[in-house]
Structures are given as structure tokens and as C-alpha cells.
Amino acid sequence: MGKDDIKKLEETAKKIRRSIVETLSSAKAGHTGGSLSVTDILTVLYFKEMKIDPSRPDWEDRDRFVLSKGHASCGLYCALVERGYFAKDLLSTFDRTDGCLQGHPDMHKTPGVDMSTGSLGQGLSVGAGMAAGARLLKKSFRVFVVLGDGEVQEGQVWEAAMYAGHNKLDNLTAIIDYNKLQLASRVQDAIDLEPLADKFRAFKWNVIGADGHSIESLCKAFEKARKNKGRPSVIIADTVKGKGISFAENKVEWHVRVPKGDEIAKALDELK
Amino acid sequence: MRGTFIRTLEKMAKADKNIFLLTADLGYKLFDNFRDNYPDRFVNVGVAESNMIGVAAGLALSGKNVYCYSMVPFLTMRTFEQIRVDLCYHNLGVKLVGVGGGLVYGLEGMTHQAIEDISIMRSLPNMTVTAPGDPAEVECLIEESVRYKGPLYIRLGKDRDPVVHETAPDFKIGRGIVLKRGKKAVLFAAGNVLPAAKAAVEALEENGLSITLVSMHTIKPIDKKLVIECARRTKAVFTVEEHSLIGGLGSAVAEIIAESGEKVIFRRIALPDAYSKYMGSSGYLRKKYGLTPQAIANRITKELKKK
Ligand SMILES: Cc1ncc(C[n+]2csc(CCOP(=O)(O)OP(=O)(O)O)c2C)c(N)n1
């Protein structure tokens, strides 16, 4: 990765963030904080790490992606547009009647979505199953699952973690969008996750830390995951909920609140 | 309805120090007052619904009066077996309060829509299943729930549910409320479809069809006496609900009618046994699935003509 490549990805992430702000504010609905915290992760996945072909969303050898924190759908849709899965115009139908971009991702409605999500806690199990499937089929595709930190409180996440660790699914990579906030409070005020890395290590995972808003740090983390053999990898990505809009950053309120009125121009200005 | 729920619960919690409220990370701001007033009796247990039910059971076994809150699917389906084993088997008086019954969260997709919950909860021994029709019924129900014995499921709409009862309704768990008497047919409604049912009955009245309207806010135990009495009087029975055709109010009423020997017309107005193939707001989905006042009225007119 040269400096230019990093710069390019940073520009892409910025474009995606702008799309997110435009899309959410025009829909007057959706999840701002969690879409913006996961943007850089999505950028590195879709523009660097994943083996995919936007012209063939059903290509059977493609890497698979599961957005287990499905409420960040807007972030995913904007990344898919930027990567060329469908036209940007469609974003104006986000969360609208008769559209194809539902509040939570639906694999039957949107090209490029590998798994329908929205009920938290289920994605890592499905991802582990896909990874096990790849092995059975003797395929080399890899599976990536993004989870929210609040989501990690679901017991099923730990059942999946145990299963993947036990079965040494090294073609599976989980990414935790560790923005320290959930729907109603700070994560530590609901159920603290710490020590999170130790928990995954104890479950036989390869644990990698990353700055979830540094393209370089994320690229390095994904490289480590790719090279790792014999264990599933988890990238614990430190992020900021609402990243990129100063007045939305680190605020619980911005979980479902979307920019309106003057805020829209202000947000877009900050994302120039 | 959720605003009425929490305001009523706060009022009850003031008098009753045993009342506990657990949420699985839902209700941002909604519970601020409750938490500030009763910090020791409010817990956000995190995004962990199944654990919430187990913890509620444990607290109930320690003499606490526990209310659990989440969205309907996560509250009733993720947690089904915990509800069965930890609550129902022991007949523990834990209250399950679900927001977003039916198609309320239409645009969020199937994960957030709830069309099977009444059926599922109804199948559990000891469980009482309720779906209040408006905020006035919610208030009465929450007040009565505090002393209610055994597990109780409360299916709410969301916010901005219109008021149907202009004066305080004569509410009792297990007893339907007759809103209006008519001769040609009876319409039983459960849950947040009540305002649409009422509008449909009013439209039919203008066209000369007088219909009895019942808010059947308790689906289990169902008000058997009222069902049979209304069937006998009108000879035509309709049910309406924002729920799958399978296992909800329509099924509960059908079971009574079938065994009663009454010869009546019987039709269920409900959602098909299918996940929505449309994407849209609850208003749009109601149109698509025939749950608007107009569609309900048309359906009743058509069926009565066949008679
Ligand atoms: C099973 C389940 N329970 C509850 C919800 C409602 N819900 C949606 S987002 C959310 C908070 C998630 O927090 P986190 O995973 O940290 O997401 P982020 O902060 O990254 O947006 C909750 C409770 C849900 N979608 N699914």
C-alpha cells in the first residue's frame, strides 16, 4: 500500500460518508451514528480486501459479506453504489415505499447483499456457516462479518465464536465496530464488554486491534487476518459513532437521529 | 401506546416498590423519568433478550414484579424457550411489553415486523395474551397488570396511535369491550387495527349495514361467552387483526364458533401466511393487504351479500 493508494481510499470513504448524509437526510430516517462509524471498515473491505465482482453479485467464488449490525444498512448501500453494484439514483429510494433499499438489508431485494440482517446477534453464526460451507465445497472464498459492540452482548455471538474457534475457521474474519455506544446508552453502562480481546483469545480466535478510522491501520489488520492460519480472526476496530460529523460524534442520540435543516449543509461541509 | 405504557407504569411504580423494569437496549429517552425516579428498579440489560427473560424469572422468584420491554420479535421470538421454561412453567407473573406489533415497523423489513407473535404466545400454557386497541386500553391494562397473576404478554403499537375510547373503557383482562351494537354482523378487532375497524363499521353504518364492534384486547383467555352471544345474535362473524391468518384472533374465535354449533358466516380479515413481498410503510402495507377501513368495509359487505 503506497501513500497514494491510502489517499484514494480515504477519498472514497469521504464520498461514502457524504452519500450517507444525503441519503439519510432525504429519507428522514435511518441510522446515522452506526453507518458513519463503520464507513472506513466498509471502504477497505469493498475497495481493497474482498474478492468481488460488482457485475456478478451472485458469482459463486466471491468473498461473502454479512452486515450483522443490519441497522447500518445505509452505510452498506452507499458503499455498494460507490463500488458499482447499482446506480446512485437508487439511494433516493432508501427506506421508501416500493423501493429496494430497505431499513435493514434484504438479500432478496438488493443486489450485492449476501445475507438479510436486522435482528442483532445472528450474523456471525451465518458467517461461520458460510465459512464451513466454503471448506466443504473446497472453495477459497472468505467470509467477513461486521458486528456492533452492543450487538456483541447477544449470547448467540459467543456461541458462534466458540463454534468458529473450535472448528478453526481461518477463512472467517469478524470485525467489531467498537464505537462504545449502543441504542440507549454507552456500552459500558449497559453491559461492559471488556476485556474483549481476551474473551476472543480464550475462544481460540486470532485477535487483531485496529484504528477503525485509519485506512492504513485497517489495511494492515486485514492483511494480518488474511495471513493467519488455523484460527478465525477478529479485528477489534476502535471507532467513533457518528464519525465525520462533529456534532453527531459520540452522541447516543445520533443512533437513529438523522441530519435535518441547517445540519445537512453543515455536515456536508465538514465532509468536503 | 408506548408513551401511555410508561406513564402508567411510572404511576404504578410510585405506589408499588416491587415494580421493576428491564429493557434490552430499547426505548432511548422513553425511560429517562422512570430511571431517574427509580434508579434501583430500572436495568438496561443490554442487547440480550433471552438473558433478560431469565433474569426476570429470577427476580420474580425473589418477589419482584418485573416488566420486560423490547420490540415484539426480539421480545417474543428470540426468547421463546426462556419464556416457556422460565416463566410459563412456573406461572411467574412477569409482564412482556412489546412495541411494534404487526406492521408498525413496515419499512424496517421482516426482522422488525411481527405477524406471528400472537399465535406463538397463545400456544404457551399459562400465558395471557393481550393486544390493546388504543392508548386508553393500554392505560387500563397496565393498571390491571400490576396485580395480574401469571405471565402476561402485552402487544403494543408504537406512538401516535389514535384514541378510540372517548371515555374510560370498561376494561377487564379476558373480557371484550362492545363499542357498538348492530344487527347484521359482529366484527372482533384486536390490537392497533381497532381505529381502522371502527372507521369501517362507521362507513358500513352510513350504507345501512349496522354492525356490532368488539375490541377483543385479550386474545387468551378469549371471551368465549361474548363470542357465542354475538354470533347467536348476528349470524355473521368477522375478525380483524394485523397478524398472520394463522393462530391469532381469527383462529381463537374460529375455534369457539366451530365447537359452538352455531350456523354463522365466519371470515378472518388478517395478513396472509407469508412474509411481505412489498416494501413499505405500515400504511402502505395495510393497503396492500386489505386492512384499511375501506378494504375492511368492502370485505364485510361482499361477504354479507353472498349470504
Ligand atoms: C435482536 C435485536 N434486539 C434489538 C434490536 C434493536 N436495536 C437496533 S440497533 C441496537 C443497538 C445496537 O448497538 P451496536 O451494536 O453497538 O450498534 P452501533 O452502535 O454500532 O450502531 C438495538 C438494540 C435489534 N435490531 N435486534
Coordinates of C-alpha atoms and ligand atoms in Angstrom, one line a residue:
Chain A
M1 CA 0.0 0.0 0.0
G2 CA 1.5 3.2 -1.1
K3 CA 0.6 6.7 0.2
D4 CA -1.4 7.3 -3.0
D5 CA -3.5 4.2 -2.5
I6 CA -4.3 5.2 1.0
K7 CA -5.2 8.7 -0.1
K8 CA -7.5 7.2 -2.7
L9 CA -9.3 5.0 -0.2
E10 CA -9.7 8.0 2.1
E11 CA -11.3 9.9 -0.6
T12 CA -13.6 7.0 -1.3
A13 CA -14.6 6.8 2.4
K14 CA -15.4 10.5 2.3
K15 CA -17.6 10.1 -0.7
I16 CA -19.5 7.3 1.0
R17 CA -19.9 9.5 4.1
R18 CA -21.4 12.3 2.0
S19 CA -23.8 9.8 0.4
I20 CA -24.8 8.6 3.8
V21 CA -25.6 12.1 5.0
E22 CA -27.5 12.9 1.8
T23 CA -29.4 9.6 1.8
L24 CA -30.4 9.7 5.4
S25 CA -31.4 13.3 5.5
S26 CA -33.5 12.9 2.4
A27 CA -35.2 9.8 3.7
K28 CA -35.6 11.5 7.1
A29 CA -35.0 8.1 8.7
G30 CA -32.2 5.6 9.3
H31 CA -29.2 5.1 11.5
T32 CA -26.6 7.9 11.2
G33 CA -24.1 7.1 14.0
G34 CA -23.6 3.4 13.2
S35 CA -23.4 4.0 9.5
L36 CA -20.6 6.6 9.9
S37 CA -18.6 4.6 12.4
V38 CA -18.4 1.6 10.0
T39 CA -17.7 3.6 6.8
D40 CA -13.9 3.1 6.8
I41 CA -14.2 -0.6 7.5
L42 CA -16.6 -1.0 4.6
T43 CA -14.3 1.1 2.4
V44 CA -11.3 -1.2 3.0
L45 CA -13.5 -4.3 2.6
Y46 CA -15.1 -3.3 -0.7
F47 CA -12.2 -1.4 -2.3
K48 CA -9.3 -3.5 -1.2
E49 CA -9.8 -6.7 0.7
M50 CA -12.7 -8.6 -0.7
K51 CA -12.5 -10.6 -3.9
I52 CA -15.8 -9.5 -5.5
D53 CA -17.2 -8.5 -8.9
P54 CA -20.0 -5.9 -8.9
S55 CA -21.2 -7.1 -12.3
R56 CA -21.7 -10.5 -10.9
P57 CA -23.2 -10.2 -7.4
D58 CA -24.0 -13.9 -7.4
W59 CA -20.6 -15.1 -8.5
E60 CA -20.2 -18.3 -6.5
D61 CA -16.5 -17.7 -5.7
R62 CA -16.9 -14.2 -4.4
D63 CA -16.0 -13.4 -0.8
R64 CA -19.1 -13.1 1.3
F65 CA -20.1 -10.2 3.5
V66 CA -22.6 -10.1 6.3
L67 CA -23.5 -6.8 7.9
S68 CA -24.7 -8.3 11.2
K69 CA -25.4 -4.9 12.6
G70 CA -28.0 -4.5 9.8
H71 CA -29.3 -1.1 11.0
A72 CA -26.2 0.4 9.4
S73 CA -27.7 -0.5 6.0
C74 CA -27.3 3.0 4.7
G75 CA -23.6 2.7 5.0
L76 CA -23.6 -0.6 3.2
Y77 CA -25.9 0.7 0.4
C78 CA -23.6 3.7 -0.2
A79 CA -20.6 1.5 -0.3
L80 CA -22.3 -0.8 -2.8
V81 CA -23.1 2.2 -5.0
E82 CA -19.6 3.5 -4.9
R83 CA -18.3 0.1 -5.8
G84 CA -20.7 -0.1 -8.8
Y85 CA -23.3 -2.6 -7.7
F86 CA -26.2 -0.3 -8.6
A87 CA -26.8 3.3 -9.7
K88 CA -26.6 6.1 -7.3
D89 CA -30.1 7.3 -8.2
L90 CA -31.4 4.4 -6.2
L91 CA -30.2 5.9 -3.0
S92 CA -33.1 8.4 -3.2
T93 CA -35.4 5.4 -2.7
F94 CA -33.7 4.4 0.6
D95 CA -36.3 3.4 3.2
R96 CA -39.1 4.4 0.9
T97 CA -42.2 2.6 0.0
D98 CA -41.9 0.4 -3.1
G99 CA -38.1 0.8 -3.1
C100 CA -35.4 -1.9 -2.9
L101 CA -33.2 -0.4 -0.2
Q102 CA -35.0 -1.4 3.0
G103 CA -34.3 -0.1 6.5
H104 CA -32.4 -3.4 7.1
P105 CA -30.6 -5.3 4.4
D106 CA -32.6 -7.8 2.5
M107 CA -30.8 -10.2 0.1
H108 CA -34.0 -10.7 -1.9
K109 CA -34.4 -7.0 -2.6
T110 CA -30.9 -5.6 -3.0
P111 CA -28.1 -6.8 -5.3
G112 CA -24.8 -7.4 -3.5
V113 CA -26.4 -8.2 -0.2
D114 CA -25.2 -11.7 0.8
M115 CA -27.4 -12.1 3.9
S116 CA -30.5 -10.5 5.3
T117 CA -30.0 -9.0 8.7
G118 CA -31.7 -6.7 11.2
S119 CA -32.1 -8.9 14.2
L120 CA -28.9 -8.4 16.1
G121 CA -26.7 -11.3 17.1
Q122 CA -27.3 -13.7 14.2
G123 CA -24.8 -12.7 11.6
L124 CA -21.7 -14.3 13.0
S125 CA -23.4 -17.8 13.1
V126 CA -24.4 -17.5 9.5
G127 CA -20.9 -16.2 8.5
A128 CA -19.4 -19.2 10.3
G129 CA -21.7 -21.5 8.4
M130 CA -20.7 -19.9 5.1
A131 CA -17.1 -20.4 6.0
A132 CA -17.7 -24.0 6.9
G133 CA -19.6 -24.3 3.6
A134 CA -16.6 -22.9 1.7
R135 CA -14.4 -25.6 3.3
L136 CA -16.8 -28.4 2.4
L137 CA -17.1 -27.1 -1.2
K138 CA -13.2 -26.8 -1.3
K139 CA -13.7 -23.2 -2.3
S140 CA -11.2 -20.5 -1.5
F141 CA -13.7 -17.6 -0.8
R142 CA -13.5 -15.9 2.5
V143 CA -16.2 -14.6 4.8
F144 CA -16.4 -11.2 6.6
V145 CA -18.9 -10.3 9.3
V146 CA -19.3 -6.8 10.8
L147 CA -20.8 -6.6 14.3
G148 CA -21.7 -3.8 16.5
D149 CA -20.3 -3.6 20.0
G150 CA -23.8 -3.5 21.6
E151 CA -24.6 -6.5 19.4
V152 CA -21.8 -8.5 21.0
Q153 CA -23.9 -8.6 24.1
E154 CA -26.1 -11.2 22.4
G155 CA -25.4 -14.7 23.7
Q156 CA -25.5 -16.1 20.2
V157 CA -22.4 -14.2 19.2
W158 CA -20.5 -16.2 21.7
E159 CA -22.0 -19.5 20.6
A160 CA -20.8 -18.6 17.1
A161 CA -17.4 -17.5 18.4
M162 CA -17.0 -20.8 20.2
Y163 CA -18.1 -22.8 17.1
A164 CA -15.7 -20.9 14.7
G165 CA -12.8 -21.2 17.1
H166 CA -13.3 -24.9 17.7
N167 CA -13.6 -25.5 14.0
K168 CA -10.5 -23.4 13.2
L169 CA -12.4 -21.4 10.5
D170 CA -9.5 -19.3 9.3
N171 CA -11.5 -18.2 6.3
L172 CA -13.7 -16.2 8.6
T173 CA -13.0 -12.7 9.8
A174 CA -15.2 -10.8 12.2
I175 CA -14.8 -7.0 12.5
I176 CA -16.2 -5.3 15.6
D177 CA -17.2 -1.7 15.1
Y178 CA -16.1 -0.7 18.6
N179 CA -17.7 2.7 18.9
K180 CA -18.6 2.3 22.6
L181 CA -22.2 3.3 22.2
Q182 CA -25.4 1.4 21.7
L183 CA -29.1 2.3 21.2
A184 CA -29.9 3.6 24.6
S185 CA -26.7 4.2 26.4
R186 CA -22.9 3.8 26.5
V187 CA -21.9 0.1 26.1
Q188 CA -20.1 0.2 29.4
D189 CA -23.3 1.4 31.2
A190 CA -25.4 -1.4 29.8
I191 CA -23.0 -4.4 29.8
D192 CA -19.3 -3.8 29.6
L193 CA -17.5 -5.9 27.1
E194 CA -14.0 -5.6 28.5
P195 CA -11.6 -7.4 28.3
L196 CA -12.9 -8.0 24.8
A197 CA -9.7 -9.1 23.2
D198 CA -9.0 -11.6 26.0
K199 CA -12.5 -13.0 25.6
F200 CA -12.0 -13.8 21.9
R201 CA -8.5 -15.1 22.6
A202 CA -10.0 -17.5 25.1
F203 CA -12.4 -18.6 22.4
K204 CA -9.4 -19.6 20.2
W205 CA -9.5 -16.6 17.9
N206 CA -6.7 -14.6 16.3
V207 CA -7.3 -11.1 17.8
I208 CA -6.1 -8.0 15.9
G209 CA -6.5 -4.4 17.0
A210 CA -7.0 -1.5 14.6
D211 CA -7.8 2.1 14.4
G212 CA -11.2 1.8 12.7
H213 CA -10.8 5.3 11.1
S214 CA -7.3 4.8 9.8
I215 CA -7.2 3.2 6.3
E216 CA -3.6 2.2 6.8
S217 CA -4.3 0.6 10.2
L218 CA -7.3 -1.3 8.8
C219 CA -5.4 -2.5 5.7
K220 CA -2.7 -3.8 8.0
A221 CA -5.2 -5.6 10.2
F222 CA -6.9 -7.2 7.2
E223 CA -3.5 -8.3 5.9
K224 CA -2.8 -10.0 9.3
A225 CA -6.1 -11.7 9.1
R226 CA -5.5 -13.0 5.6
K227 CA -2.1 -14.4 6.5
N228 CA -3.3 -16.0 9.7
K229 CA -3.8 -19.8 9.6
G230 CA -5.6 -22.2 11.9
R231 CA -7.9 -19.8 13.7
P232 CA -10.7 -17.4 12.8
S233 CA -9.7 -13.7 13.1
V234 CA -11.4 -10.8 14.8
I235 CA -10.5 -7.2 14.1
I236 CA -11.4 -5.1 17.0
A237 CA -11.7 -1.7 15.4
D238 CA -11.8 1.3 17.6
T239 CA -14.3 3.7 16.1
V240 CA -16.3 6.8 16.9
K241 CA -20.1 6.7 16.5
G242 CA -21.1 9.4 14.0
K243 CA -17.5 9.8 12.8
G244 CA -17.1 12.8 10.4
I245 CA -19.9 15.0 11.7
S246 CA -18.6 16.9 14.7
F247 CA -22.0 17.4 16.3
A248 CA -23.0 13.8 15.9
E249 CA -19.8 12.2 17.1
N250 CA -20.0 10.2 20.3
K251 CA -23.7 11.0 21.0
V252 CA -26.2 8.3 21.9
E253 CA -28.9 10.5 20.5
W254 CA -27.5 10.1 16.9
H255 CA -28.2 6.4 16.8
V256 CA -31.4 6.9 14.9
R257 CA -31.4 10.7 14.6
V258 CA -30.7 12.0 11.0
P259 CA -29.4 15.4 9.9
K260 CA -32.1 17.9 9.2
G261 CA -32.4 21.6 8.3
D262 CA -29.1 23.5 8.6
E263 CA -27.4 20.4 9.9
I264 CA -27.3 18.9 6.4
A265 CA -25.2 21.6 4.9
K266 CA -23.0 21.7 8.0
A267 CA -22.4 18.0 7.9
L268 CA -21.6 18.0 4.2
D269 CA -19.3 20.9 4.7
E270 CA -17.4 19.0 7.3
L271 CA -17.1 16.1 4.8
K272 CA -15.6 18.2 2.0
Chain B
M1 CA -49.2 3.5 23.1
R2 CA -45.7 3.2 24.4
G3 CA -45.9 6.7 25.9
T4 CA -49.1 5.7 27.7
F5 CA -47.4 2.5 28.8
I6 CA -44.5 4.1 30.5
R7 CA -46.5 7.0 32.1
T8 CA -48.9 4.4 33.6
L9 CA -46.1 2.2 34.8
E10 CA -44.4 5.2 36.4
K11 CA -47.6 6.0 38.3
M12 CA -47.9 2.4 39.4
A13 CA -44.2 2.2 40.4
K14 CA -44.6 5.1 42.7
A15 CA -47.1 3.2 44.8
D16 CA -45.6 -0.2 44.4
K17 CA -41.9 -0.6 45.3
N18 CA -41.8 -4.1 43.9
I19 CA -42.2 -3.0 40.2
F20 CA -39.0 -3.5 38.2
L21 CA -38.4 -2.5 34.6
L22 CA -35.9 -4.3 32.3
T23 CA -35.2 -3.2 28.8
A24 CA -33.0 -5.0 26.2
D25 CA -31.5 -1.7 25.0
L26 CA -34.7 -0.3 23.7
G27 CA -36.6 2.9 24.5
Y28 CA -34.0 5.7 24.2
K29 CA -35.3 8.6 26.3
L30 CA -38.6 6.8 26.9
F31 CA -37.4 5.5 30.3
D32 CA -35.5 8.6 31.4
N33 CA -38.1 9.6 34.0
F34 CA -38.5 6.0 35.3
R35 CA -34.7 5.6 35.6
D36 CA -34.3 8.9 37.3
N37 CA -37.1 8.3 39.8
Y38 CA -36.4 4.6 40.4
P39 CA -32.7 4.0 39.5
D40 CA -32.6 0.8 41.5
R41 CA -35.6 -0.6 39.7
F42 CA -34.6 0.0 36.1
V43 CA -32.0 -2.0 34.2
N44 CA -30.8 -1.9 30.6
V45 CA -29.7 -5.5 30.4
G46 CA -28.0 -4.9 27.0
V47 CA -28.9 -6.3 23.6
A48 CA -29.6 -9.7 25.2
E49 CA -33.3 -10.5 25.2
S50 CA -33.0 -14.2 26.2
N51 CA -30.9 -13.3 29.2
M52 CA -33.5 -10.6 30.1
I53 CA -36.2 -13.2 30.4
G54 CA -34.1 -15.5 32.6
V55 CA -33.1 -12.6 34.8
A56 CA -36.7 -11.5 35.0
A57 CA -37.7 -15.0 36.1
G58 CA -35.0 -14.9 38.8
L59 CA -36.2 -11.5 40.1
A60 CA -39.8 -12.7 40.1
L61 CA -38.7 -15.7 42.2
S62 CA -37.3 -13.1 44.6
G63 CA -40.7 -11.5 44.9
K64 CA -40.2 -8.7 42.3
N65 CA -42.9 -7.6 39.9
V66 CA -41.0 -7.5 36.6
Y67 CA -41.8 -5.8 33.3
C68 CA -39.6 -6.6 30.3
Y69 CA -39.5 -4.3 27.3
S70 CA -38.3 -4.7 23.7
M71 CA -39.6 -4.8 20.1
V72 CA -42.1 -7.6 19.6
P73 CA -40.0 -10.0 17.6
F74 CA -36.9 -9.8 19.8
L75 CA -39.1 -10.0 23.0
T76 CA -41.2 -13.0 22.0
M77 CA -39.3 -15.0 19.4
R78 CA -35.6 -14.7 20.2
T79 CA -36.6 -15.7 23.7
F80 CA -39.3 -18.2 23.1
E81 CA -37.9 -21.1 25.1
Q82 CA -36.8 -19.0 28.0
I83 CA -40.4 -17.7 28.2
R84 CA -41.7 -21.2 28.1
V85 CA -39.4 -22.8 30.6
D86 CA -38.5 -20.0 33.0
L87 CA -41.8 -18.1 33.0
C88 CA -44.7 -20.2 31.8
Y89 CA -43.9 -23.5 33.5
H90 CA -43.7 -21.7 36.9
N91 CA -46.6 -19.4 36.1
L92 CA -44.4 -16.4 37.0
G93 CA -46.1 -13.1 36.8
V94 CA -43.6 -11.4 34.5
K95 CA -45.0 -8.9 32.1
L96 CA -43.7 -8.9 28.5
V97 CA -44.3 -5.5 26.9
G98 CA -43.6 -5.5 23.1
V99 CA -43.5 -2.4 20.9
G100 CA -44.2 -2.6 17.2
G101 CA -47.0 -5.2 16.9
G102 CA -47.9 -6.1 13.3
L103 CA -46.6 -3.9 10.5
V104 CA -45.8 -0.8 12.6
Y105 CA -42.1 -1.1 11.6
G106 CA -43.0 -1.7 8.0
L107 CA -40.1 -0.1 6.3
E108 CA -37.5 -1.7 8.6
G109 CA -38.3 -5.1 7.0
M110 CA -39.4 -8.5 8.1
T111 CA -36.9 -8.7 11.1
H112 CA -38.9 -5.8 12.7
Q113 CA -42.4 -6.7 11.6
A114 CA -44.3 -9.0 13.9
I115 CA -47.1 -11.2 12.3
E116 CA -46.7 -14.4 14.2
D117 CA -46.3 -13.3 17.8
I118 CA -49.9 -13.7 19.0
S119 CA -50.0 -17.2 17.6
I120 CA -46.7 -18.1 19.2
M121 CA -47.6 -16.6 22.6
R122 CA -51.1 -18.1 22.6
S123 CA -49.7 -21.6 22.3
L124 CA -47.9 -21.4 25.7
P125 CA -49.8 -22.8 28.7
N126 CA -50.4 -20.2 31.4
M127 CA -49.6 -17.3 29.1
T128 CA -52.2 -14.5 28.8
V129 CA -52.1 -12.7 25.5
T130 CA -53.3 -9.1 25.1
A131 CA -53.3 -6.5 22.2
P132 CA -54.9 -3.3 23.4
G133 CA -56.6 -1.3 20.7
D134 CA -55.8 2.3 21.8
P135 CA -54.0 4.3 24.5
A136 CA -57.0 4.2 26.8
E137 CA -57.0 0.4 26.8
V138 CA -53.2 0.5 27.4
E139 CA -53.7 2.6 30.5
C140 CA -56.3 0.3 31.9
L141 CA -54.3 -2.8 31.0
I142 CA -51.1 -1.6 32.6
E143 CA -53.0 -0.7 35.8
E144 CA -54.6 -4.1 36.0
S145 CA -51.4 -5.9 35.0
V146 CA -49.7 -5.0 38.3
R147 CA -51.8 -7.4 40.3
Y148 CA -52.3 -9.9 37.5
K149 CA -51.2 -13.5 38.2
G150 CA -49.1 -15.4 35.7
P151 CA -47.1 -14.4 32.6
L152 CA -48.7 -11.7 30.5
Y153 CA -47.9 -10.6 27.0
I154 CA -48.8 -7.1 26.0
R155 CA -48.6 -6.3 22.3
L156 CA -48.4 -2.5 21.7
G157 CA -48.4 -0.4 18.6
K158 CA -45.9 2.4 18.7
D159 CA -46.6 6.1 19.2
R160 CA -49.3 8.3 17.7
D161 CA -51.9 5.5 18.0
P162 CA -55.3 7.3 17.8
V163 CA -57.6 7.3 20.8
V164 CA -60.8 5.2 20.1
H165 CA -62.5 5.3 23.5
E166 CA -63.7 8.8 24.3
T167 CA -64.4 7.9 27.9
A168 CA -62.6 5.5 30.1
P169 CA -63.4 2.0 28.7
D170 CA -65.0 -0.7 30.9
F171 CA -61.8 -2.8 30.7
K172 CA -61.0 -6.1 32.2
I173 CA -58.4 -8.6 31.0
G174 CA -60.3 -11.5 29.4
R175 CA -63.4 -9.5 28.6
G176 CA -64.1 -8.0 25.2
I177 CA -65.4 -4.4 25.0
V178 CA -68.5 -3.9 22.9
L179 CA -68.1 -0.5 21.3
K180 CA -71.3 -0.5 19.3
R181 CA -74.2 -2.8 18.8
G182 CA -75.6 -3.7 15.4
K183 CA -77.7 -6.4 13.9
K184 CA -76.1 -7.6 10.6
A185 CA -72.8 -8.9 11.8
V186 CA -70.2 -8.7 14.5
L187 CA -66.6 -7.5 14.0
F188 CA -64.0 -8.5 16.5
A189 CA -60.8 -6.5 16.4
A190 CA -57.5 -7.0 18.3
G191 CA -54.7 -4.5 18.7
N192 CA -53.8 -1.4 16.8
V193 CA -56.1 -2.1 13.9
L194 CA -59.0 -1.1 16.2
P195 CA -59.2 2.5 14.8
A196 CA -59.5 1.1 11.3
A197 CA -62.1 -1.4 12.4
K198 CA -64.1 1.4 14.0
A199 CA -63.9 3.6 10.8
A200 CA -65.0 0.6 8.7
V201 CA -68.0 0.0 11.0
E202 CA -69.0 3.7 10.8
A203 CA -68.8 3.6 7.0
L204 CA -70.9 0.5 6.9
E205 CA -73.5 2.2 9.1
E206 CA -73.8 5.0 6.7
N207 CA -74.5 2.4 4.0
G208 CA -77.3 0.9 6.1
L209 CA -75.3 -2.0 7.5
S210 CA -75.3 -2.0 11.2
I211 CA -72.5 -4.0 12.7
T212 CA -71.5 -4.8 16.3
L213 CA -67.9 -3.8 17.0
V214 CA -65.9 -5.5 19.8
S215 CA -62.4 -4.7 20.9
M216 CA -61.1 -8.1 21.7
H217 CA -58.0 -6.8 23.5
T218 CA -57.4 -10.2 25.2
I219 CA -56.9 -13.0 22.8
K220 CA -56.1 -15.5 25.5
P221 CA -58.1 -16.3 27.5
I222 CA -60.6 -15.4 24.9
D223 CA -64.1 -14.0 26.0
K224 CA -66.0 -17.2 24.9
K225 CA -69.3 -16.0 26.2
L226 CA -69.2 -12.8 24.3
V227 CA -68.2 -14.6 21.1
I228 CA -71.1 -17.0 21.3
E229 CA -73.6 -14.4 22.3
C230 CA -72.6 -12.1 19.4
A231 CA -72.6 -15.0 16.9
R232 CA -76.0 -16.0 18.0
R233 CA -77.4 -12.5 17.6
T234 CA -75.9 -11.6 14.3
K235 CA -75.3 -14.8 12.4
A236 CA -72.2 -13.3 10.8
V237 CA -68.8 -13.1 12.5
F238 CA -65.7 -11.3 11.3
T239 CA -62.4 -10.9 12.9
V240 CA -59.7 -8.3 12.0
E241 CA -56.1 -8.1 13.2
E242 CA -52.7 -7.0 12.0
H243 CA -51.3 -10.5 12.3
S244 CA -51.0 -13.7 10.2
L245 CA -54.2 -15.6 9.4
I246 CA -52.6 -18.4 11.4
G247 CA -53.1 -18.6 15.2
G248 CA -54.2 -15.1 16.1
L249 CA -57.5 -13.6 17.0
G250 CA -59.2 -15.2 13.9
S251 CA -58.1 -18.6 14.9
A252 CA -59.1 -18.1 18.5
V253 CA -62.6 -17.0 17.5
A254 CA -62.9 -19.8 14.9
E255 CA -62.2 -22.4 17.5
I256 CA -65.1 -21.2 19.6
I257 CA -67.5 -20.8 16.7
A258 CA -66.6 -24.3 15.2
E259 CA -67.4 -26.0 18.5
S260 CA -70.4 -24.0 19.4
G261 CA -72.6 -25.5 16.7
E262 CA -73.8 -22.0 15.7
K263 CA -74.5 -21.8 12.0
V264 CA -72.9 -18.5 11.0
I265 CA -70.9 -16.8 8.3
F266 CA -67.3 -16.6 9.5
R267 CA -64.4 -14.8 7.9
R268 CA -61.0 -13.8 9.1
I269 CA -59.5 -10.5 7.9
A270 CA -55.8 -10.7 8.5
L271 CA -52.4 -10.8 6.9
P272 CA -51.6 -13.8 4.6
D273 CA -49.4 -16.6 5.9
A274 CA -46.4 -15.0 4.2
Y275 CA -43.6 -12.5 4.7
S276 CA -44.4 -9.3 2.9
K277 CA -43.3 -9.2 -0.6
Y278 CA -43.8 -5.5 -0.6
M279 CA -41.5 -2.9 0.9
G280 CA -43.3 0.0 2.6
S281 CA -44.7 1.9 5.5
S282 CA -47.3 0.3 7.7
G283 CA -50.0 2.5 5.9
Y284 CA -48.9 1.2 2.5
L285 CA -48.7 -2.4 3.7
R286 CA -52.2 -2.1 5.2
K287 CA -53.4 -1.0 1.8
K288 CA -51.7 -3.9 0.0
Y289 CA -53.1 -6.4 2.5
G290 CA -56.7 -5.1 2.8
L291 CA -56.5 -3.7 6.3
T292 CA -57.7 -0.1 5.6
P293 CA -61.1 0.9 6.8
Q294 CA -62.3 0.9 3.2
A295 CA -61.0 -2.6 2.5
I296 CA -62.4 -4.0 5.7
A297 CA -65.8 -2.4 5.0
N298 CA -65.8 -3.8 1.4
R299 CA -64.9 -7.2 2.5
I300 CA -67.7 -7.3 5.0
T301 CA -70.2 -6.0 2.5
K302 CA -69.1 -8.6 -0.1
E303 CA -69.3 -11.5 2.3
L304 CA -72.8 -10.5 3.6
K305 CA -74.1 -10.2 0.0
K306 CA -73.2 -13.8 -0.6
K307 CA -75.5 -14.8 2.3
Ligands
LIG1 C1 -32.1 -8.8 18.4 C2 -32.3 -7.3 18.4 N1 -32.5 -6.6 19.5 C3 -32.7 -5.3 19.5 C4 -32.6 -4.6 18.3 C5 -32.8 -3.1 18.3 N2 -31.5 -2.4 18.1 C6 -31.2 -1.9 16.9 S1 -29.7 -1.2 16.9 C7 -29.5 -1.5 18.6 C8 -28.2 -1.1 19.3 C9 -27.0 -1.7 18.6 O1 -25.9 -1.2 19.2 P1 -24.5 -1.5 18.4 O2 -24.4 -3.0 18.1 O3 -23.4 -1.0 19.3 O4 -24.6 -0.7 17.1 P2 -24.0 0.7 16.7 O5 -23.7 1.4 17.9 O6 -22.7 0.4 16.0 O7 -25.0 1.3 15.8 C10 -30.6 -2.2 19.1 C11 -30.8 -2.6 20.5 C12 -32.3 -5.4 17.1 N3 -32.3 -4.8 15.9 N4 -32.2 -6.7 17.2

